[in-house]
Coordinates of N, CA and C in Angstrom, one line a residue:
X1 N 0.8 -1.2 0.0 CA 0.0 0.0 0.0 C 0.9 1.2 0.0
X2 N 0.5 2.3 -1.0 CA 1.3 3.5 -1.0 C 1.0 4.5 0.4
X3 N 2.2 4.7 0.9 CA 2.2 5.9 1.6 C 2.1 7.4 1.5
X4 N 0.9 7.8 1.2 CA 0.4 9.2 1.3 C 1.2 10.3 1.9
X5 N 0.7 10.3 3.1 CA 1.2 11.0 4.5 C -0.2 11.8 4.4
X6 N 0.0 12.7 5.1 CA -1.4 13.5 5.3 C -2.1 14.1 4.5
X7 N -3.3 13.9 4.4 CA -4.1 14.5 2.9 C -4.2 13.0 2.0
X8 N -4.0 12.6 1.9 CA -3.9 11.7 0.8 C -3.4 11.7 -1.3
X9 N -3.8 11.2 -1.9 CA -3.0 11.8 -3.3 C -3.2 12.6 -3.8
X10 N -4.7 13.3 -3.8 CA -4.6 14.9 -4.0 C -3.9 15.7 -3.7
X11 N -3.5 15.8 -1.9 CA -2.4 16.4 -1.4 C -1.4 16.3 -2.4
X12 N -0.7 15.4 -2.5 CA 0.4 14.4 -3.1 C 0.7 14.9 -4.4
X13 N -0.6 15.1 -5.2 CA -0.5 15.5 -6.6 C -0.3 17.0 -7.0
X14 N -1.3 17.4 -5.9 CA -1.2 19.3 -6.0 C 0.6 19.4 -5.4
X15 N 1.3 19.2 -4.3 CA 2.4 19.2 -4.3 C 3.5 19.1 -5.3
X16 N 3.5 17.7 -5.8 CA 4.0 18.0 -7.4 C 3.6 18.8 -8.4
X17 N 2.3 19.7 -8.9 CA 2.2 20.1 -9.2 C 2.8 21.2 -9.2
X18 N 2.3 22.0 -8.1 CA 2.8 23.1 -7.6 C 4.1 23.3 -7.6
X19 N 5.0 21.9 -7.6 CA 6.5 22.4 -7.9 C 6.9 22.8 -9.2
X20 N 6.3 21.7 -9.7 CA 6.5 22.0 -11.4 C 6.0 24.0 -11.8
X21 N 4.8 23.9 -11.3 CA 4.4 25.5 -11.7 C 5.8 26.5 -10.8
X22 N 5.6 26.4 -9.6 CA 6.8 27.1 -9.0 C 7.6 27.7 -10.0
X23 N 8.7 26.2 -10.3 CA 10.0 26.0 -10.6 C 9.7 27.0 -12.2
X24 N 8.4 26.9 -12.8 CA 8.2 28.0 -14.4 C 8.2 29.6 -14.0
X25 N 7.6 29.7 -12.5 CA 7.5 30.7 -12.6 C 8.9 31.7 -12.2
X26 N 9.6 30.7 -11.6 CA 10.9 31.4 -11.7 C 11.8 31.4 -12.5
X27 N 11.5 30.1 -13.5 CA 12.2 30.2 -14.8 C 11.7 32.2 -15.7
X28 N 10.4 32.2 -15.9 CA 9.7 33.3 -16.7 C 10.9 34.4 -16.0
X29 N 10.9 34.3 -14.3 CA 11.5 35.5 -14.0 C 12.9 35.9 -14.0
X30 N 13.7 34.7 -14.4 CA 15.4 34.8 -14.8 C 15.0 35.3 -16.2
X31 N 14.1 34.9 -17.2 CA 14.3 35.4 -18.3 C 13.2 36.4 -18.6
X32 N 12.9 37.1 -17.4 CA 11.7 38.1 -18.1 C 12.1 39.4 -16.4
X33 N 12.9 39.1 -15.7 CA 13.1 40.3 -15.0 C 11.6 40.6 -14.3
X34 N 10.7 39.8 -14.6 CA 9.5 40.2 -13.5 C 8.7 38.6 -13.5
X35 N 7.8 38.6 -12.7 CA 6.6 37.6 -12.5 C 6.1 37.8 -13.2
X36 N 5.5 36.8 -13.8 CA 4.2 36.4 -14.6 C 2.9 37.0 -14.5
X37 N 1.8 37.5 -15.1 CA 0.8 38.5 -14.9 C -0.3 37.7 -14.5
X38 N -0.1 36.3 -14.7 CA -1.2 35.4 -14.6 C -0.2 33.9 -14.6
X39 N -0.7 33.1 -14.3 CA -0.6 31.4 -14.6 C -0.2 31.0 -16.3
X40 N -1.4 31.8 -17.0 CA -1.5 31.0 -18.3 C 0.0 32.2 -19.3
X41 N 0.4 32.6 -18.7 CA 1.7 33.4 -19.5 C 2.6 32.1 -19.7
X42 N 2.6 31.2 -19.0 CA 3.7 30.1 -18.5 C 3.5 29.2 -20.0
X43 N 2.3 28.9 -20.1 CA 1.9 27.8 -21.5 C 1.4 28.6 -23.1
X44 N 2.1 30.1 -23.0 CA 2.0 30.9 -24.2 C 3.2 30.8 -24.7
X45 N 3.1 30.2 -26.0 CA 4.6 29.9 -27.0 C 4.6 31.6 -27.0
X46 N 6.4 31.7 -27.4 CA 7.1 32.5 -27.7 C 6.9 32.5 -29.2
X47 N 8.0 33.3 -29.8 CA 8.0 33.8 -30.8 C 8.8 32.6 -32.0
X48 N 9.4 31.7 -30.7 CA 10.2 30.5 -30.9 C 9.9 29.5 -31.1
X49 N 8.3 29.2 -30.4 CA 7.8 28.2 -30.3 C 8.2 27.6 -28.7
X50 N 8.3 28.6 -27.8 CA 9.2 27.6 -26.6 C 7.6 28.2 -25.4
X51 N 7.8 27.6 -24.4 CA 6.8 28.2 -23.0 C 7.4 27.5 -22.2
X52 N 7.1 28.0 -21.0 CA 7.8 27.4 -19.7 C 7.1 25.9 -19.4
X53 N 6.3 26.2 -19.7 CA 4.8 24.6 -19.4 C 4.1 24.2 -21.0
X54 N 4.4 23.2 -21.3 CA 3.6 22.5 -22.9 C 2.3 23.0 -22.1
X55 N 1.6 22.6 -21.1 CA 0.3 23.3 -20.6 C 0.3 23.5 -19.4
X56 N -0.7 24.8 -19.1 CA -1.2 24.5 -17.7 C -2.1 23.2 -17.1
X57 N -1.0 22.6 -16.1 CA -2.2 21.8 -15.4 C -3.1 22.0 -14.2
X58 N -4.1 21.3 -14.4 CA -5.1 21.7 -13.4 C -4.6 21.2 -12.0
X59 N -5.8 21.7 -10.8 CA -5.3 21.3 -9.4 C -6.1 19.7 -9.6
X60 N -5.5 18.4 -8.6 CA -6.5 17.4 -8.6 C -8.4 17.2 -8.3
X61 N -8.7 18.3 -8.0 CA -10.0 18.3 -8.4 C -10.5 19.1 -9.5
X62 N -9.3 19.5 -10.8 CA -10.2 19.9 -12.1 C -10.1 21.2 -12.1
X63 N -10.1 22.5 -10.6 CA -9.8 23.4 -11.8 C -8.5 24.3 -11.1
X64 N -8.1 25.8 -11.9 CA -7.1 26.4 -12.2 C -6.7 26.8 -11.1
X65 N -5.4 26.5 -11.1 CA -4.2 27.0 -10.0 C -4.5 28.4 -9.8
X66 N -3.9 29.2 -8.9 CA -3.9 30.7 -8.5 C -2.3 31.1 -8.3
X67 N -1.9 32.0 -9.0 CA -0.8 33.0 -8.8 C -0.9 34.1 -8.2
X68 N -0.9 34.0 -6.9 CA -0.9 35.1 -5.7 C 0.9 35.8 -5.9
X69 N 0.6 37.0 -5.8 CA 1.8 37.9 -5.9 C 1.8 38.3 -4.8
X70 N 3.5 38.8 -4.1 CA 3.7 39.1 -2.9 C 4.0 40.2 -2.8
X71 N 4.7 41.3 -1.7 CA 4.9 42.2 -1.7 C 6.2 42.3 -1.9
X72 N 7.5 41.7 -2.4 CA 8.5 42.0 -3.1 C 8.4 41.7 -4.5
X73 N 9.5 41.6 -5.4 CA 9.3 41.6 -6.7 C 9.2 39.8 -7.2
X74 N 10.1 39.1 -6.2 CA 9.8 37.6 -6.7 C 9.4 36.9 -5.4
X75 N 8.3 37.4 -5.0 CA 7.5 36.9 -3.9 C 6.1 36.6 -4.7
X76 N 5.9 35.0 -4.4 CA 4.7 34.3 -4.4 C 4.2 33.2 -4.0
X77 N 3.1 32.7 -4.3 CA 2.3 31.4 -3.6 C 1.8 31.0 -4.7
X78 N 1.4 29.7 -5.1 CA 0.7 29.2 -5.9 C -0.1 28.8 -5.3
X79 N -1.5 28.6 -5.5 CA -2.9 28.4 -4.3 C -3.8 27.9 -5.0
X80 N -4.3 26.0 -4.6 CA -5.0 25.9 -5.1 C -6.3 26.1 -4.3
X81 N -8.0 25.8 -5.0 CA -8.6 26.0 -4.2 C -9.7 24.9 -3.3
X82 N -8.6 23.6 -3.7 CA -9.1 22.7 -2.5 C -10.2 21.8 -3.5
X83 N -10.6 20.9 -2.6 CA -11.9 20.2 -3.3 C -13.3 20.7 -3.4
X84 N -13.3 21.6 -2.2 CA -15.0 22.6 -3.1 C -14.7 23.7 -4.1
X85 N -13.6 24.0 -4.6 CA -13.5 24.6 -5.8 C -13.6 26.3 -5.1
X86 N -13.6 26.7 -4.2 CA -14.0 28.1 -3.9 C -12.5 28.5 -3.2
X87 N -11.8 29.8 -3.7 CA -10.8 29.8 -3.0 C -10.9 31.1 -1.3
X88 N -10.5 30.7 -0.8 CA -10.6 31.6 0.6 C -11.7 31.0 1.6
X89 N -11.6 29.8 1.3 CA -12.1 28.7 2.5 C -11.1 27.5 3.3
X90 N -11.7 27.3 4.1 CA -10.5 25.8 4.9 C -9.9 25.3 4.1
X91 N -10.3 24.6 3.0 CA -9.6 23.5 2.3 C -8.9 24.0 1.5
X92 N -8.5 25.5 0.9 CA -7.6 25.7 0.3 C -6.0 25.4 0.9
X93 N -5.4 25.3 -0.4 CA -4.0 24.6 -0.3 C -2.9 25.8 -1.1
X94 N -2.1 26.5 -0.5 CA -1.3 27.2 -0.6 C 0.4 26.2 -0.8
X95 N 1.0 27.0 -1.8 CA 2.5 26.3 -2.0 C 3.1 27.3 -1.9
X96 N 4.2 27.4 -1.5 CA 4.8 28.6 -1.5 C 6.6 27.9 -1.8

């Protein structure tokens, strides 16, 4: 039997996810000198054909990640919003 830890594989999956989104958004910011304006800047081809993400993926209940901006210039969270889909309740799940 696989070992989860707390939360179970949604936890599990939104964590890897969230790294992978992370790790783009600091890619965008080595080569763009700022954060991303939104999530979906990450899976818009360039001029090259290149994006930080072939796509955005969803949170494990289906829908769109959140790019919360902080108050320095590469300060953020990526935030999903849980299994009732509503973000700014209990069950949201912040990565930072």
């Amino acid at each position: 039997m696989a070992e989860w830890g707390s939360g179970g594989p949604s936890r599990c999956l939104f964590h890897l996810c969230s790294k992978l989104i992370m790790g783009a958004v600091r890619m965008f910011y080595v080569m763009n000198s700022a954060l991303p304006a939104s999530l979906e800047v990450l899976a818009k081809k360039d001029g090259r054909g290149r994006s930080q993400l072939e796509s955005l993926p969803n949170d494990p209940w289906g829908n769109a990640y959140k790019l919360v901006l902080g108050d320095s210039p590469r300060d953020f969270k990526i935030k999903s919003a849980g299994a009732d889909g509503k973000h700014g309740t209990d069950d949201d799940l912040p990565a930072k």
